[in-house]
Tab-separated table of C-alpha atoms in Angstrom:
chain	number	residue	atom	x	y	z
A	1	MET	CA	163.553	-94.643	-25.225
A	2	GLN	CA	163.459	-92.655	-22.036
A	3	TYR	CA	165.521	-94.787	-19.713
A	4	SER	CA	166.550	-98.385	-19.493
A	5	GLN	CA	166.242	-100.589	-16.213
A	6	THR	CA	168.016	-103.946	-15.488
A	7	PHE	CA	168.307	-105.753	-12.053
A	8	PHE	CA	171.061	-107.842	-10.784
A	9	ASN	CA	171.280	-110.365	-7.787
A	10	THR	CA	167.527	-110.568	-7.451
A	11	ASN	CA	165.621	-113.598	-7.915
A	12	LYS	CA	163.966	-112.999	-11.471
A	13	LYS	CA	161.642	-116.015	-10.552
A	14	ILE	CA	158.490	-114.559	-9.215
A	15	LEU	CA	156.470	-116.669	-7.185
A	16	VAL	CA	153.000	-117.938	-8.540
A	17	GLU	CA	150.942	-116.270	-5.887
A	18	ASP	CA	153.016	-113.103	-5.888
A	19	LYS	CA	152.292	-112.769	-9.763
A	20	LYS	CA	148.850	-113.313	-9.203
A	21	LYS	CA	148.652	-110.873	-6.914
A	22	LEU	CA	150.747	-108.450	-9.213
A	23	ILE	CA	147.931	-109.100	-11.726
A	24	LYS	CA	144.803	-108.052	-9.609
A	25	VAL	CA	146.893	-104.935	-8.560
A	26	HIS	CA	147.760	-103.792	-12.085
A	27	LYS	CA	144.183	-104.557	-13.182
A	28	LYS	CA	142.798	-102.370	-10.291
A	29	ILE	CA	145.325	-99.441	-10.744
A	30	ILE	CA	144.585	-99.594	-14.446
A	31	LYS	CA	140.900	-99.088	-13.791
A	32	LEU	CA	141.877	-96.172	-11.553
A	33	ILE	CA	143.779	-94.601	-13.709
A	34	LYS	CA	141.167	-94.732	-16.234
A	35	ASN	CA	138.587	-93.638	-13.913
A	36	TYR	CA	140.555	-90.467	-13.210
A	37	GLU	CA	140.821	-91.547	-9.833
A	38	LEU	CA	144.751	-91.203	-9.735
A	39	PRO	CA	144.746	-87.333	-10.515
A	40	CYS	CA	148.452	-87.236	-9.439
A	41	VAL	CA	149.153	-89.740	-12.440
A	42	SER	CA	146.451	-88.663	-15.037
A	43	ILE	CA	147.403	-84.689	-14.452
A	44	VAL	CA	150.381	-85.164	-16.833
A	45	ASN	CA	147.627	-85.398	-19.821
A	46	GLU	CA	146.369	-81.924	-18.602
A	47	ASN	CA	146.913	-78.701	-20.451
A	48	SER	CA	144.120	-76.405	-18.904
A	49	ASP	CA	146.738	-75.205	-15.937
A	50	ILE	CA	149.676	-74.295	-18.137
A	51	LYS	CA	148.508	-70.948	-19.076
A	52	SER	CA	147.902	-69.898	-15.486
A	53	ILE	CA	151.572	-71.290	-14.430
A	54	ASN	CA	153.259	-69.371	-17.399
A	55	THR	CA	151.050	-66.074	-16.311
A	56	ALA	CA	152.415	-66.212	-12.755
A	57	SER	CA	156.109	-67.382	-14.059
A	58	ASP	CA	156.309	-64.514	-16.266
A	59	LYS	CA	155.669	-62.101	-13.497
A	60	PHE	CA	157.931	-63.623	-11.051
A	61	LYS	CA	160.816	-63.820	-13.730
A	62	ASN	CA	160.990	-60.143	-13.295
A	63	TYR	CA	162.414	-60.119	-9.836
A	64	ASP	CA	166.056	-60.998	-9.135
A	65	HIS	CA	164.934	-63.527	-6.412
A	66	VAL	CA	162.086	-65.496	-5.903
A	67	LEU	CA	162.079	-67.189	-2.109
A	68	LEU	CA	159.769	-70.435	-2.144
A	69	ILE	CA	158.313	-70.998	1.043
A	70	GLY	CA	157.223	-74.535	1.978
A	71	THR	CA	158.281	-77.833	3.262
A	72	GLY	CA	157.939	-81.446	2.170
A	73	GLY	CA	156.083	-81.942	-1.072
A	74	SER	CA	155.603	-78.465	-1.648
A	75	SER	CA	159.401	-77.884	-1.995
A	76	LEU	CA	161.056	-80.955	-3.001
A	77	GLY	CA	159.305	-81.186	-6.257
A	78	GLY	CA	160.364	-77.732	-7.303
A	79	LYS	CA	163.951	-78.156	-6.127
A	80	THR	CA	164.147	-81.629	-7.948
A	81	LEU	CA	163.308	-79.725	-11.307
A	82	ASN	CA	165.006	-76.644	-10.645
A	83	SER	CA	168.197	-78.822	-10.156
A	84	LEU	CA	168.235	-79.725	-13.860
A	85	ARG	CA	168.925	-76.147	-15.002
A	86	ASN	CA	170.728	-74.398	-11.926
A	87	ASN	CA	174.284	-75.483	-10.972
A	88	GLN	CA	174.528	-76.426	-6.983
A	89	PHE	CA	177.176	-73.947	-6.376
A	90	VAL	CA	175.450	-70.634	-7.281
A	91	GLY	CA	172.056	-69.859	-9.348
A	92	ILE	CA	173.112	-69.327	-12.611
A	93	MET	CA	169.575	-68.371	-13.726
A	94	LYS	CA	167.665	-65.329	-13.105
A	95	PRO	CA	165.854	-65.066	-10.712
A	96	ASN	CA	167.847	-67.023	-8.608
A	97	ILE	CA	165.490	-69.215	-6.394
A	98	TYR	CA	165.787	-69.898	-2.702
A	99	PHE	CA	163.894	-72.803	-1.229
A	100	ILE	CA	162.929	-72.059	2.446
A	101	GLU	CA	162.247	-75.318	3.846
A	102	ASN	CA	163.350	-75.524	7.462
A	103	VAL	CA	162.319	-73.179	10.864
A	104	ASP	CA	165.517	-72.625	11.638
A	105	PRO	CA	165.309	-68.769	11.544
A	106	THR	CA	169.135	-68.024	11.271
A	107	PRO	CA	169.906	-68.871	7.717
A	108	ILE	CA	166.625	-67.483	6.595
A	109	ILE	CA	167.232	-64.007	8.396
A	110	GLU	CA	170.909	-63.981	6.581
A	111	LEU	CA	169.387	-64.614	3.174
A	112	LEU	CA	166.812	-61.924	3.646
A	113	ASN	CA	169.774	-59.420	4.856
A	114	LEU	CA	171.932	-60.568	1.901
A	115	ILE	CA	169.472	-60.403	-0.848
A	116	ASN	CA	167.889	-57.073	-2.221
A	117	VAL	CA	164.237	-57.860	-0.737
A	118	LYS	CA	162.844	-55.189	-3.137
A	119	LYS	CA	163.838	-57.147	-6.174
A	120	THR	CA	162.462	-60.312	-4.355
A	121	GLY	CA	159.225	-62.485	-5.158
A	122	PHE	CA	157.610	-64.700	-2.707
A	123	ILE	CA	155.895	-68.019	-3.332
A	124	VAL	CA	154.166	-69.708	-0.319
A	125	ILE	CA	152.795	-73.420	-0.739
A	126	SER	CA	150.697	-75.613	1.457
A	127	LYS	CA	148.257	-78.033	0.227
A	128	SER	CA	146.328	-77.876	3.671
A	129	GLY	CA	147.092	-74.153	4.384
A	130	GLU	CA	147.679	-75.146	7.934
A	131	THR	CA	151.134	-76.061	7.623
A	132	ILE	CA	152.645	-74.854	10.819
A	133	GLU	CA	156.319	-74.589	9.370
A	134	THR	CA	155.178	-73.066	6.324
A	135	LEU	CA	153.121	-70.312	8.526
A	136	SER	CA	155.975	-69.772	10.733
A	137	GLN	CA	158.114	-68.900	7.816
A	138	PHE	CA	155.667	-66.824	6.147
A	139	PHE	CA	155.053	-64.705	9.251
A	140	LEU	CA	158.961	-64.328	10.170
A	141	ILE	CA	159.571	-63.210	6.444
A	142	TYR	CA	156.528	-60.849	6.235
A	143	ASP	CA	157.432	-58.860	9.444
A	144	PHE	CA	161.004	-58.595	7.960
A	145	LEU	CA	159.681	-56.993	4.658
A	146	LYS	CA	157.021	-54.694	6.358
A	147	LYS	CA	159.770	-52.207	7.458
A	148	ARG	CA	161.653	-52.663	4.117
A	149	VAL	CA	159.418	-53.204	1.332
A	150	ASN	CA	156.025	-51.381	0.137
A	151	ASN	CA	153.147	-53.287	-1.269
A	152	ILE	CA	154.114	-56.747	-0.304
A	153	SER	CA	150.972	-58.336	-1.614
A	154	SER	CA	152.111	-57.761	-5.087
A	155	LYS	CA	155.201	-59.783	-4.725
A	156	THR	CA	153.346	-62.476	-3.322
A	157	LEU	CA	151.767	-65.487	-4.525
A	158	ILE	CA	149.997	-68.218	-2.526
A	159	ILE	CA	149.455	-72.019	-3.757
A	160	THR	CA	146.900	-73.586	-1.300
A	161	GLU	CA	143.635	-75.595	-1.577
A	162	ASN	CA	140.509	-73.451	-2.238
A	163	LYS	CA	138.683	-73.843	1.416
A	164	ASN	CA	138.569	-71.875	4.531
A	165	SER	CA	142.495	-72.314	5.847
A	166	THR	CA	145.016	-70.104	7.812
A	167	LEU	CA	146.734	-69.332	4.761
A	168	LYS	CA	143.965	-68.788	2.433
A	169	LYS	CA	142.678	-66.326	5.100
A	170	ILE	CA	146.148	-64.678	4.751
A	171	GLN	CA	145.993	-64.588	1.126
A	172	GLU	CA	142.689	-63.163	1.059
A	173	LYS	CA	143.617	-60.649	3.926
A	174	ILE	CA	146.594	-59.091	1.985
A	175	ASN	CA	145.108	-59.563	-1.343
A	176	ALA	CA	147.948	-61.585	-2.769
A	177	ASP	CA	147.926	-63.557	-5.942
A	178	TYR	CA	146.488	-67.129	-6.101
A	179	LEU	CA	146.809	-70.066	-7.611
A	180	PRO	CA	144.606	-73.273	-6.490
A	181	HIS	CA	146.457	-76.672	-4.887
A	182	ASP	CA	144.644	-79.473	-6.682
A	183	ASN	CA	142.688	-81.325	-3.670
A	184	ASN	CA	143.210	-84.543	-4.985
A	185	ILE	CA	146.910	-84.440	-5.122
A	186	GLY	CA	148.886	-84.962	-2.083
A	187	GLY	CA	152.479	-82.871	-1.735
A	188	ARG	CA	154.800	-85.678	-2.436
A	189	PHE	CA	152.776	-86.333	-5.493
A	190	SER	CA	152.513	-82.961	-6.562
A	191	ILE	CA	155.673	-82.652	-8.678
A	192	PHE	CA	153.448	-82.598	-12.046
A	193	SER	CA	150.899	-79.930	-11.026
A	194	ASN	CA	151.658	-76.175	-10.473
A	195	VAL	CA	153.626	-76.861	-7.394
A	196	GLY	CA	156.249	-78.423	-8.880
A	197	LEU	CA	155.964	-76.819	-12.484
A	198	LEU	CA	155.929	-73.003	-11.326
A	199	PRO	CA	159.273	-73.393	-10.229
A	200	ALA	CA	160.385	-75.395	-13.168
A	201	ARG	CA	159.103	-72.586	-15.376
A	202	LEU	CA	161.048	-70.024	-13.254
A	203	SER	CA	164.038	-72.142	-14.170
A	204	SER	CA	163.669	-71.949	-18.062
A	205	LEU	CA	162.574	-75.479	-18.328
A	206	ASP	CA	159.944	-76.722	-20.706
A	207	ILE	CA	157.122	-77.816	-18.498
A	208	LYS	CA	155.400	-79.445	-21.068
A	209	LYS	CA	158.012	-81.916	-22.001
A	210	ILE	CA	158.353	-82.712	-18.125
A	211	ARG	CA	154.773	-83.842	-18.598
A	212	THR	CA	155.367	-85.432	-21.724
A	213	GLY	CA	157.903	-87.769	-20.281
A	214	GLY	CA	155.419	-88.653	-17.563
A	215	GLN	CA	152.858	-89.527	-20.285
A	216	LYS	CA	155.264	-91.657	-22.010
A	217	THR	CA	155.780	-93.856	-18.905
A	218	LEU	CA	152.130	-93.801	-18.283
A	219	LYS	CA	151.448	-94.547	-22.338
A	220	ASN	CA	153.594	-97.661	-21.867
A	221	LEU	CA	151.758	-98.834	-18.517
A	222	LEU	CA	148.561	-98.845	-20.403
A	223	ASN	CA	149.560	-99.883	-23.760
A	224	GLU	CA	151.680	-102.858	-22.849
A	225	LYS	CA	150.093	-106.539	-22.633
A	226	ASP	CA	152.715	-108.222	-21.236
A	227	ILE	CA	153.078	-106.781	-17.354
A	228	MET	CA	156.619	-107.982	-16.663
A	229	LYS	CA	157.708	-105.664	-19.286
A	230	ILE	CA	156.530	-102.631	-17.718
A	231	LYS	CA	159.530	-101.165	-15.938
A	232	PRO	CA	157.747	-99.612	-12.710
A	233	VAL	CA	155.435	-102.768	-12.410
A	234	MET	CA	158.537	-104.847	-12.444
A	235	GLY	CA	160.187	-102.785	-10.196
A	236	SER	CA	157.341	-103.043	-7.548
A	237	ILE	CA	157.319	-106.871	-7.658
A	238	ILE	CA	161.039	-107.388	-7.402
A	239	ASN	CA	160.671	-104.589	-4.317
A	240	TYR	CA	157.856	-106.919	-2.870
A	241	SER	CA	159.731	-110.087	-3.127
A	242	LEU	CA	163.124	-108.707	-1.737
A	243	PHE	CA	160.898	-107.478	1.096
A	244	LYS	CA	160.044	-110.963	1.900
A	245	SER	CA	163.433	-112.117	2.053
A	246	GLY	CA	164.791	-109.163	4.550
A	247	ILE	CA	165.863	-106.558	2.166
A	248	ASN	CA	164.139	-103.830	3.790
A	249	GLN	CA	166.352	-100.664	2.695
A	250	CYS	CA	166.776	-99.308	-0.554
A	251	VAL	CA	169.621	-96.962	-1.811
A	252	LEU	CA	169.035	-94.575	-4.607
A	253	MET	CA	172.547	-93.350	-5.853
A	254	PRO	CA	172.363	-91.242	-8.937
A	255	TYR	CA	175.765	-90.294	-10.558
A	256	SER	CA	174.894	-86.526	-11.082
A	257	ASP	CA	174.836	-83.531	-9.151
A	258	ALA	CA	171.959	-82.473	-10.840
A	259	LEU	CA	169.816	-85.352	-9.517
A	260	TYR	CA	170.694	-85.061	-5.919
A	261	ASN	CA	167.780	-83.140	-5.054
A	262	PHE	CA	165.739	-86.002	-7.149
A	263	SER	CA	167.089	-88.707	-4.702
A	264	LEU	CA	165.709	-86.411	-1.720
A	265	TRP	CA	162.442	-86.393	-3.583
A	266	PHE	CA	162.263	-90.077	-3.696
A	267	ARG	CA	163.288	-90.236	-0.420
A	268	GLN	CA	160.202	-88.735	0.644
A	269	LEU	CA	157.768	-90.327	-1.911
A	270	TRP	CA	158.781	-93.937	-0.718
A	271	GLY	CA	159.122	-93.215	3.102
A	272	GLU	CA	155.994	-91.704	3.428
A	273	SER	CA	153.844	-93.865	1.110
A	274	ILE	CA	155.223	-97.172	1.935
A	275	GLY	CA	156.417	-96.971	5.837
A	276	LYS	CA	153.208	-98.447	7.211
A	277	LYS	CA	151.713	-101.279	9.396
A	278	GLY	CA	155.372	-102.139	10.197
A	279	LEU	CA	155.628	-102.670	6.333
A	280	GLY	CA	157.857	-101.091	3.935
A	281	SER	CA	161.741	-100.427	3.284
A	282	THR	CA	163.773	-97.265	4.634
A	283	PRO	CA	164.944	-95.056	1.594
A	284	ILE	CA	168.424	-93.819	1.552
A	285	ASN	CA	169.578	-91.113	-0.689
A	286	SER	CA	173.084	-91.062	-1.906
A	287	ILE	CA	175.135	-89.597	-4.768
A	288	GLY	CA	178.366	-90.772	-6.664
A	289	THR	CA	181.040	-90.426	-6.590
A	290	ILE	CA	180.818	-88.488	-3.069
A	291	ASP	CA	179.170	-91.514	-1.144
A	292	GLN	CA	181.842	-94.224	-2.404
A	293	HIS	CA	184.117	-92.440	0.286
A	294	SER	CA	181.304	-92.410	3.272
A	295	GLN	CA	178.762	-95.039	2.532
A	296	LEU	CA	180.116	-97.678	-0.042
A	297	GLN	CA	181.814	-99.483	2.711
A	298	LEU	CA	178.722	-100.036	4.397
A	299	TYR	CA	176.717	-101.053	1.119
A	300	LEU	CA	179.488	-103.600	0.679
A	301	ASP	CA	180.496	-105.181	3.702
A	302	GLY	CA	177.642	-104.305	6.391
A	303	PRO	CA	174.165	-105.888	6.456
A	304	LYS	CA	173.045	-107.487	3.343
A	305	ASN	CA	169.604	-105.997	3.788
A	306	LYS	CA	169.857	-103.503	0.802
A	307	ILE	CA	168.929	-103.035	-2.915
A	308	ILE	CA	170.759	-100.294	-4.670
A	309	THR	CA	169.662	-98.404	-7.629
A	310	ILE	CA	172.483	-96.833	-9.647
A	311	ILE	CA	171.448	-94.161	-12.036
A	312	GLY	CA	173.785	-92.978	-14.766
A	313	ILE	CA	173.665	-90.674	-17.588
A	314	ASP	CA	174.838	-92.104	-21.094
A	315	LYS	CA	175.660	-88.484	-22.595
A	316	LEU	CA	177.231	-85.870	-20.131
A	317	LYS	CA	177.989	-82.414	-20.906
A	318	GLY	CA	181.271	-81.681	-22.331
A	319	SER	CA	184.166	-81.640	-20.025
A	320	PRO	CA	187.635	-80.490	-20.645
A	321	LYS	CA	190.877	-82.793	-20.893
A	322	LEU	CA	192.743	-82.817	-17.980
A	323	ASN	CA	196.455	-81.056	-18.268
A	324	THR	CA	198.499	-82.780	-15.316
A	325	LYS	CA	201.833	-81.118	-16.432
A	326	ILE	CA	202.891	-79.602	-13.274
A	327	SER	CA	206.809	-79.454	-14.483
A	328	LYS	CA	208.631	-80.903	-16.842
A	329	ASN	CA	209.443	-83.869	-14.139
A	330	PHE	CA	206.125	-84.184	-12.962
A	331	VAL	CA	202.864	-85.637	-14.929
A	332	PHE	CA	200.145	-87.564	-13.211
A	333	GLU	CA	199.627	-90.251	-16.201
A	334	THR	CA	196.627	-91.960	-14.816
A	335	LEU	CA	194.549	-88.467	-15.660
A	336	GLU	CA	196.524	-87.015	-18.111
A	337	GLY	CA	194.426	-86.269	-21.240
A	338	LYS	CA	191.290	-87.538	-19.347
A	339	SER	CA	188.139	-85.565	-18.569
A	340	MET	CA	186.455	-85.524	-15.215
A	341	ASN	CA	183.093	-87.210	-17.130
A	342	SER	CA	185.506	-90.092	-17.817
A	343	LEU	CA	186.459	-90.419	-14.179
A	344	LEU	CA	182.786	-90.069	-13.308
A	345	LYS	CA	181.927	-92.891	-15.914
A	346	ALA	CA	184.621	-94.775	-14.481
A	347	GLU	CA	183.974	-94.813	-10.984
A	348	GLU	CA	179.972	-95.574	-11.719
A	349	ASN	CA	181.164	-98.699	-13.579
A	350	ALA	CA	183.610	-99.786	-11.244
A	351	THR	CA	180.724	-98.998	-8.021
A	352	PHE	CA	178.590	-101.026	-10.319
A	353	ASP	CA	180.566	-103.993	-11.182
A	354	THR	CA	181.846	-104.352	-7.254
A	355	LEU	CA	178.233	-104.306	-6.175
A	356	ILE	CA	177.492	-107.055	-8.677
A	357	SER	CA	180.519	-109.103	-7.683
A	358	ASN	CA	179.555	-108.699	-4.064
A	359	ASN	CA	176.157	-110.529	-4.768
A	360	ILE	CA	174.176	-107.116	-3.568
A	361	PRO	CA	170.669	-106.687	-5.202
A	362	THR	CA	171.486	-103.812	-7.374
A	363	ARG	CA	169.324	-102.111	-10.196
A	364	LYS	CA	170.907	-100.111	-12.946
A	365	ILE	CA	168.896	-97.240	-14.832
A	366	ASN	CA	170.238	-95.545	-17.186
A	367	LEU	CA	169.401	-92.162	-19.004
A	368	PRO	CA	170.731	-91.511	-22.730
A	369	VAL	CA	170.622	-87.811	-21.651
A	370	LEU	CA	169.458	-85.626	-18.729
A	371	ASN	CA	166.350	-83.441	-20.191
A	372	GLU	CA	162.825	-82.598	-19.244
A	373	ILE	CA	161.219	-85.519	-21.072
A	374	ASN	CA	163.721	-88.218	-19.692
A	375	LEU	CA	163.297	-86.793	-16.208
A	376	GLY	CA	159.475	-86.736	-16.411
A	377	ALA	CA	159.699	-90.198	-17.744
A	378	LEU	CA	161.693	-91.109	-14.432
A	379	LEU	CA	159.410	-89.559	-11.988
A	380	MET	CA	156.525	-91.152	-13.537
A	381	HIS	CA	158.271	-94.330	-13.012
A	382	PHE	CA	158.708	-93.790	-9.105
A	383	PHE	CA	155.118	-92.611	-8.935
A	384	LEU	CA	153.923	-95.860	-10.257
A	385	GLU	CA	156.469	-98.230	-8.613
A	386	THR	CA	155.566	-96.483	-5.495
A	387	ILE	CA	151.743	-96.946	-5.986
A	388	TYR	CA	152.289	-100.696	-7.162
A	389	THR	CA	154.506	-101.467	-4.162
A	390	CYS	CA	151.901	-100.123	-1.794
A	391	PHE	CA	149.318	-101.974	-3.036
A	392	LEU	CA	151.115	-104.966	-3.344
A	393	LEU	CA	151.680	-104.480	0.469
A	394	ASP	CA	147.830	-103.691	1.232
A	395	VAL	CA	148.926	-99.758	2.386
A	396	ASP	CA	147.766	-96.917	1.336
A	397	PRO	CA	150.151	-94.863	-0.692
A	398	PHE	CA	148.581	-91.312	-0.218
A	399	ASP	CA	148.061	-90.893	3.613
A	400	GLN	CA	150.540	-90.546	6.453
A	401	PRO	CA	148.753	-91.266	9.862
A	402	ALA	CA	151.679	-91.932	11.959
A	403	VAL	CA	152.842	-88.209	11.829
A	404	GLU	CA	149.814	-86.599	13.079
A	405	GLU	CA	150.577	-87.302	16.884
A	406	GLY	CA	153.764	-85.250	16.337
A	407	LYS	CA	151.709	-82.449	14.771
A	408	ILE	CA	149.216	-82.424	17.916
A	409	LEU	CA	152.373	-82.554	20.302
A	410	THR	CA	153.884	-79.601	18.443
A	411	LYS	CA	151.157	-77.448	19.216
A	412	LYS	CA	150.573	-78.577	22.544
A	413	TYR	CA	154.415	-77.896	23.334
A	414	LEU	CA	153.953	-74.318	21.664
A	415	ASN	CA	150.919	-73.451	23.901
A	416	ASN	CA	153.307	-74.354	27.093
A	417	ALA	CA	156.441	-72.131	25.408
């Protein structure tokens, strides 16, 4: 078992018309998968690109640092997988991977001044090759390097579609290494492609196991006859039912720092895919135990418009028992001899019980252990849950038409700057 899923305080009685619609959606998605028309899903069964990912990774492992330049789906997938291995406070694996995502120049320049850029590699990712934020990041860094580093091209890898774009022209002009971005896989659905797996391999993760986890969830979808026993399908129909009763926000709250970037990845996946035609729900990323002290009051006592998903891990890494004896006369009995893992679990259970007792729609997902296979399974779960929910709402999960106006206006303002 890669993970378990249980719902509470949701109306488990699915309306007849909703179940009929779900069956139609299920048949449609199964057909798409079998016809290889959902490449973001079927890519987990691929092996042909593993060699090129490994080759690129082996080259970049020789550097002390790697700057991964991209934004949105070009970055969040890699960050999510990278978090499985690296400590949030400091990079504990070599090379140290820095994700350059925003266009605020100050932290980028400060980073470049702090690290040895001669011992640094650069990976630039943009599906379209025209992402203006990524291009600006590249030009800022490239200009900085020109005065300090010889043969920048040999330290640079570009991942973009194989078409006539600005980034592809740059790659050809400077003769940088190149990996093709799959034309049929959008950024937020690219975590199982080289976009996500290259940073994962650089973090010494087993990328085949990540895909294996995805395969296991997908295999269950294809083989299970009772669709109500398929976890992502069940998640989709419950979300769909809750939408109609006014539940228009979904909170994802993992109790693990290693899953914090996973919650950010989910936020983009759900928000960009489902928020169309006045439909959908607002994804809210949260983290236990921190947000018990900042958001839980709202979740419990604010508007009853949320479903909250808590993700727990059964077997946590070892944690020493606390010694609270400050002096002969002072011992903090509540924590004496307890571990921080025990406290983490106690707070997770207490939050869960409180949500249930307050009649908040709640889902509990448990991973037996956090590793590549189980994380891959969970990633595929949310791919499928998102796609199913979008199809139930009759929206396209793979486009984002509403943001195009902002892109056009950005270029207009730049022209007038």
